[in-house]
């Protein structure tokens, strides 16, 4: 099994050390979440467009066209289709 320091370097080692000093192990969760958030890769630009399109579809009235959803995001229908295909692959 790998140690936190082996995976996350000095920050992981410090987190592991501080976690051993806690009375309640659940108190280490928030610092662990922070460590993971700091190292998370940024989402690809297409991911944001897809997320916005999905939100738009959820809010759209029945009968709204895909071209309307795409236009609201300043992309073509074909670009939106490609982004969806890429995210589902």
mmCIF file with all atom_site columns, C-alpha atoms in Angstrom, residues 6-89:
data_model
loop_
_atom_site.group_PDB
_atom_site.id
_atom_site.type_symbol
_atom_site.label_atom_id
_atom_site.label_alt_id
_atom_site.label_comp_id
_atom_site.label_asym_id
_atom_site.label_entity_id
_atom_site.label_seq_id
_atom_site.pdbx_PDB_ins_code
_atom_site.Cartn_x
_atom_site.Cartn_y
_atom_site.Cartn_z
_atom_site.occupancy
_atom_site.B_iso_or_equiv
_atom_site.pdbx_formal_charge
_atom_site.auth_seq_id
_atom_site.auth_comp_id
_atom_site.auth_asym_id
_atom_site.auth_atom_id
_atom_site.pdbx_PDB_model_num
ATOM 1  C CA . UNK A 1 6  ? 4.496   8.684  -1.819  1.00 0.00 ? 6  UNK A CA 1
ATOM 2  C CA . UNK A 1 7  ? 1.531   9.844  -3.872  1.00 0.00 ? 7  UNK A CA 1
ATOM 3  C CA . UNK A 1 8  ? 1.228   13.534 -2.939  1.00 0.00 ? 8  UNK A CA 1
ATOM 4  C CA . UNK A 1 9  ? 4.735   14.431 -1.804  1.00 0.00 ? 9  UNK A CA 1
ATOM 5  C CA . UNK A 1 10 ? 5.340   16.658 1.196   1.00 0.00 ? 10 UNK A CA 1
ATOM 6  C CA . UNK A 1 11 ? 1.730   17.854 1.411   1.00 0.00 ? 11 UNK A CA 1
ATOM 7  C CA . UNK A 1 12 ? 0.534   14.261 1.590   1.00 0.00 ? 12 UNK A CA 1
ATOM 8  C CA . UNK A 1 13 ? 3.088   13.371 4.247   1.00 0.00 ? 13 UNK A CA 1
ATOM 9  C CA . UNK A 1 14 ? 2.048   16.377 6.343   1.00 0.00 ? 14 UNK A CA 1
ATOM 10 C CA . UNK A 1 15 ? -1.604  15.440 5.990   1.00 0.00 ? 15 UNK A CA 1
ATOM 11 C CA . UNK A 1 16 ? -0.900  11.850 7.036   1.00 0.00 ? 16 UNK A CA 1
ATOM 12 C CA . UNK A 1 17 ? 1.069   13.036 10.060  1.00 0.00 ? 17 UNK A CA 1
ATOM 13 C CA . UNK A 1 18 ? -1.610  15.495 11.168  1.00 0.00 ? 18 UNK A CA 1
ATOM 14 C CA . UNK A 1 19 ? -4.330  12.862 10.682  1.00 0.00 ? 19 UNK A CA 1
ATOM 15 C CA . UNK A 1 20 ? -2.600  10.520 13.139  1.00 0.00 ? 20 UNK A CA 1
ATOM 16 C CA . UNK A 1 21 ? -2.790  13.263 15.763  1.00 0.00 ? 21 UNK A CA 1
ATOM 17 C CA . UNK A 1 22 ? -6.561  13.764 15.457  1.00 0.00 ? 22 UNK A CA 1
ATOM 18 C CA . UNK A 1 23 ? -8.987  12.289 17.959  1.00 0.00 ? 23 UNK A CA 1
ATOM 19 C CA . UNK A 1 24 ? -11.699 11.994 15.303  1.00 0.00 ? 24 UNK A CA 1
ATOM 20 C CA . UNK A 1 25 ? -10.435 10.613 11.961  1.00 0.00 ? 25 UNK A CA 1
ATOM 21 C CA . UNK A 1 26 ? -13.362 12.282 10.184  1.00 0.00 ? 26 UNK A CA 1
ATOM 22 C CA . UNK A 1 27 ? -11.694 15.631 10.892  1.00 0.00 ? 27 UNK A CA 1
ATOM 23 C CA . UNK A 1 28 ? -9.058  14.707 8.292   1.00 0.00 ? 28 UNK A CA 1
ATOM 24 C CA . UNK A 1 29 ? -11.614 14.525 5.491   1.00 0.00 ? 29 UNK A CA 1
ATOM 25 C CA . UNK A 1 30 ? -11.807 18.242 4.732   1.00 0.00 ? 30 UNK A CA 1
ATOM 26 C CA . UNK A 1 31 ? -8.018  18.683 4.511   1.00 0.00 ? 31 UNK A CA 1
ATOM 27 C CA . UNK A 1 32 ? -7.915  15.579 2.279   1.00 0.00 ? 32 UNK A CA 1
ATOM 28 C CA . UNK A 1 33 ? -10.620 17.029 0.033   1.00 0.00 ? 33 UNK A CA 1
ATOM 29 C CA . UNK A 1 34 ? -8.621  20.276 -0.159  1.00 0.00 ? 34 UNK A CA 1
ATOM 30 C CA . UNK A 1 35 ? -5.485  18.359 -1.145  1.00 0.00 ? 35 UNK A CA 1
ATOM 31 C CA . UNK A 1 36 ? -7.385  16.526 -3.892  1.00 0.00 ? 36 UNK A CA 1
ATOM 32 C CA . UNK A 1 37 ? -9.054  19.715 -5.172  1.00 0.00 ? 37 UNK A CA 1
ATOM 33 C CA . UNK A 1 38 ? -5.668  21.435 -5.452  1.00 0.00 ? 38 UNK A CA 1
ATOM 34 C CA . UNK A 1 39 ? -4.396  18.654 -7.679  1.00 0.00 ? 39 UNK A CA 1
ATOM 35 C CA . UNK A 1 40 ? -7.465  18.181 -9.836  1.00 0.00 ? 40 UNK A CA 1
ATOM 36 C CA . UNK A 1 41 ? -6.878  18.883 -13.506 1.00 0.00 ? 41 UNK A CA 1
ATOM 37 C CA . UNK A 1 42 ? -9.011  21.682 -14.939 1.00 0.00 ? 42 UNK A CA 1
ATOM 38 C CA . UNK A 1 43 ? -11.974 20.584 -17.006 1.00 0.00 ? 43 UNK A CA 1
ATOM 39 C CA . UNK A 1 44 ? -11.578 20.750 -20.752 1.00 0.00 ? 44 UNK A CA 1
ATOM 40 C CA . UNK A 1 45 ? -13.331 23.710 -22.368 1.00 0.00 ? 45 UNK A CA 1
ATOM 41 C CA . UNK A 1 46 ? -15.742 21.350 -24.147 1.00 0.00 ? 46 UNK A CA 1
ATOM 42 C CA . UNK A 1 47 ? -16.878 19.964 -20.805 1.00 0.00 ? 47 UNK A CA 1
ATOM 43 C CA . UNK A 1 48 ? -18.160 23.384 -19.788 1.00 0.00 ? 48 UNK A CA 1
ATOM 44 C CA . UNK A 1 49 ? -20.098 23.782 -23.044 1.00 0.00 ? 49 UNK A CA 1
ATOM 45 C CA . UNK A 1 50 ? -21.661 20.330 -22.651 1.00 0.00 ? 50 UNK A CA 1
ATOM 46 C CA . UNK A 1 51 ? -22.608 21.055 -19.033 1.00 0.00 ? 51 UNK A CA 1
ATOM 47 C CA . UNK A 1 52 ? -24.196 24.358 -20.052 1.00 0.00 ? 52 UNK A CA 1
ATOM 48 C CA . UNK A 1 53 ? -26.068 22.676 -22.912 1.00 0.00 ? 53 UNK A CA 1
ATOM 49 C CA . UNK A 1 54 ? -27.403 19.974 -20.592 1.00 0.00 ? 54 UNK A CA 1
ATOM 50 C CA . UNK A 1 55 ? -28.573 22.632 -18.142 1.00 0.00 ? 55 UNK A CA 1
ATOM 51 C CA . UNK A 1 56 ? -30.209 24.491 -21.015 1.00 0.00 ? 56 UNK A CA 1
ATOM 52 C CA . UNK A 1 57 ? -32.008 21.334 -22.157 1.00 0.00 ? 57 UNK A CA 1
ATOM 53 C CA . UNK A 1 58 ? -33.331 20.703 -18.670 1.00 0.00 ? 58 UNK A CA 1
ATOM 54 C CA . UNK A 1 59 ? -34.752 24.228 -18.504 1.00 0.00 ? 59 UNK A CA 1
ATOM 55 C CA . UNK A 1 60 ? -35.977 24.402 -22.109 1.00 0.00 ? 60 UNK A CA 1
ATOM 56 C CA . UNK A 1 61 ? -39.621 24.244 -23.003 1.00 0.00 ? 61 UNK A CA 1
ATOM 57 C CA . UNK A 1 62 ? -40.828 21.135 -24.805 1.00 0.00 ? 62 UNK A CA 1
ATOM 58 C CA . UNK A 1 63 ? -40.194 21.452 -28.515 1.00 0.00 ? 63 UNK A CA 1
ATOM 59 C CA . UNK A 1 64 ? -37.045 23.565 -28.144 1.00 0.00 ? 64 UNK A CA 1
ATOM 60 C CA . UNK A 1 65 ? -34.707 22.821 -31.023 1.00 0.00 ? 65 UNK A CA 1
ATOM 61 C CA . UNK A 1 66 ? -31.135 21.631 -30.632 1.00 0.00 ? 66 UNK A CA 1
ATOM 62 C CA . UNK A 1 67 ? -30.148 24.538 -32.860 1.00 0.00 ? 67 UNK A CA 1
ATOM 63 C CA . UNK A 1 68 ? -31.589 26.918 -30.243 1.00 0.00 ? 68 UNK A CA 1
ATOM 64 C CA . UNK A 1 69 ? -29.606 25.243 -27.449 1.00 0.00 ? 69 UNK A CA 1
ATOM 65 C CA . UNK A 1 70 ? -26.433 25.397 -29.564 1.00 0.00 ? 70 UNK A CA 1
ATOM 66 C CA . UNK A 1 71 ? -26.985 29.040 -30.533 1.00 0.00 ? 71 UNK A CA 1
ATOM 67 C CA . UNK A 1 72 ? -27.404 30.017 -26.878 1.00 0.00 ? 72 UNK A CA 1
ATOM 68 C CA . UNK A 1 73 ? -23.904 28.622 -26.299 1.00 0.00 ? 73 UNK A CA 1
ATOM 69 C CA . UNK A 1 74 ? -22.438 30.243 -29.431 1.00 0.00 ? 74 UNK A CA 1
ATOM 70 C CA . UNK A 1 75 ? -21.603 26.918 -31.073 1.00 0.00 ? 75 UNK A CA 1
ATOM 71 C CA . UNK A 1 76 ? -22.952 25.139 -34.123 1.00 0.00 ? 76 UNK A CA 1
ATOM 72 C CA . UNK A 1 77 ? -25.217 22.120 -33.854 1.00 0.00 ? 77 UNK A CA 1
ATOM 73 C CA . UNK A 1 78 ? -22.408 19.987 -35.301 1.00 0.00 ? 78 UNK A CA 1
ATOM 74 C CA . UNK A 1 79 ? -19.917 21.259 -32.700 1.00 0.00 ? 79 UNK A CA 1
ATOM 75 C CA . UNK A 1 80 ? -22.374 20.470 -29.932 1.00 0.00 ? 80 UNK A CA 1
ATOM 76 C CA . UNK A 1 81 ? -22.868 16.972 -31.381 1.00 0.00 ? 81 UNK A CA 1
ATOM 77 C CA . UNK A 1 82 ? -19.103 16.417 -31.490 1.00 0.00 ? 82 UNK A CA 1
ATOM 78 C CA . UNK A 1 83 ? -18.699 17.570 -27.906 1.00 0.00 ? 83 UNK A CA 1
ATOM 79 C CA . UNK A 1 84 ? -21.448 15.238 -26.711 1.00 0.00 ? 84 UNK A CA 1
ATOM 80 C CA . UNK A 1 85 ? -19.925 12.351 -28.671 1.00 0.00 ? 85 UNK A CA 1
ATOM 81 C CA . UNK A 1 86 ? -16.498 13.047 -27.181 1.00 0.00 ? 86 UNK A CA 1
ATOM 82 C CA . UNK A 1 87 ? -17.869 13.181 -23.635 1.00 0.00 ? 87 UNK A CA 1
ATOM 83 C CA . UNK A 1 88 ? -19.810 9.925  -24.020 1.00 0.00 ? 88 UNK A CA 1
ATOM 84 C CA . UNK A 1 89 ? -16.870 8.006  -25.518 1.00 0.00 ? 89 UNK A CA 1
#
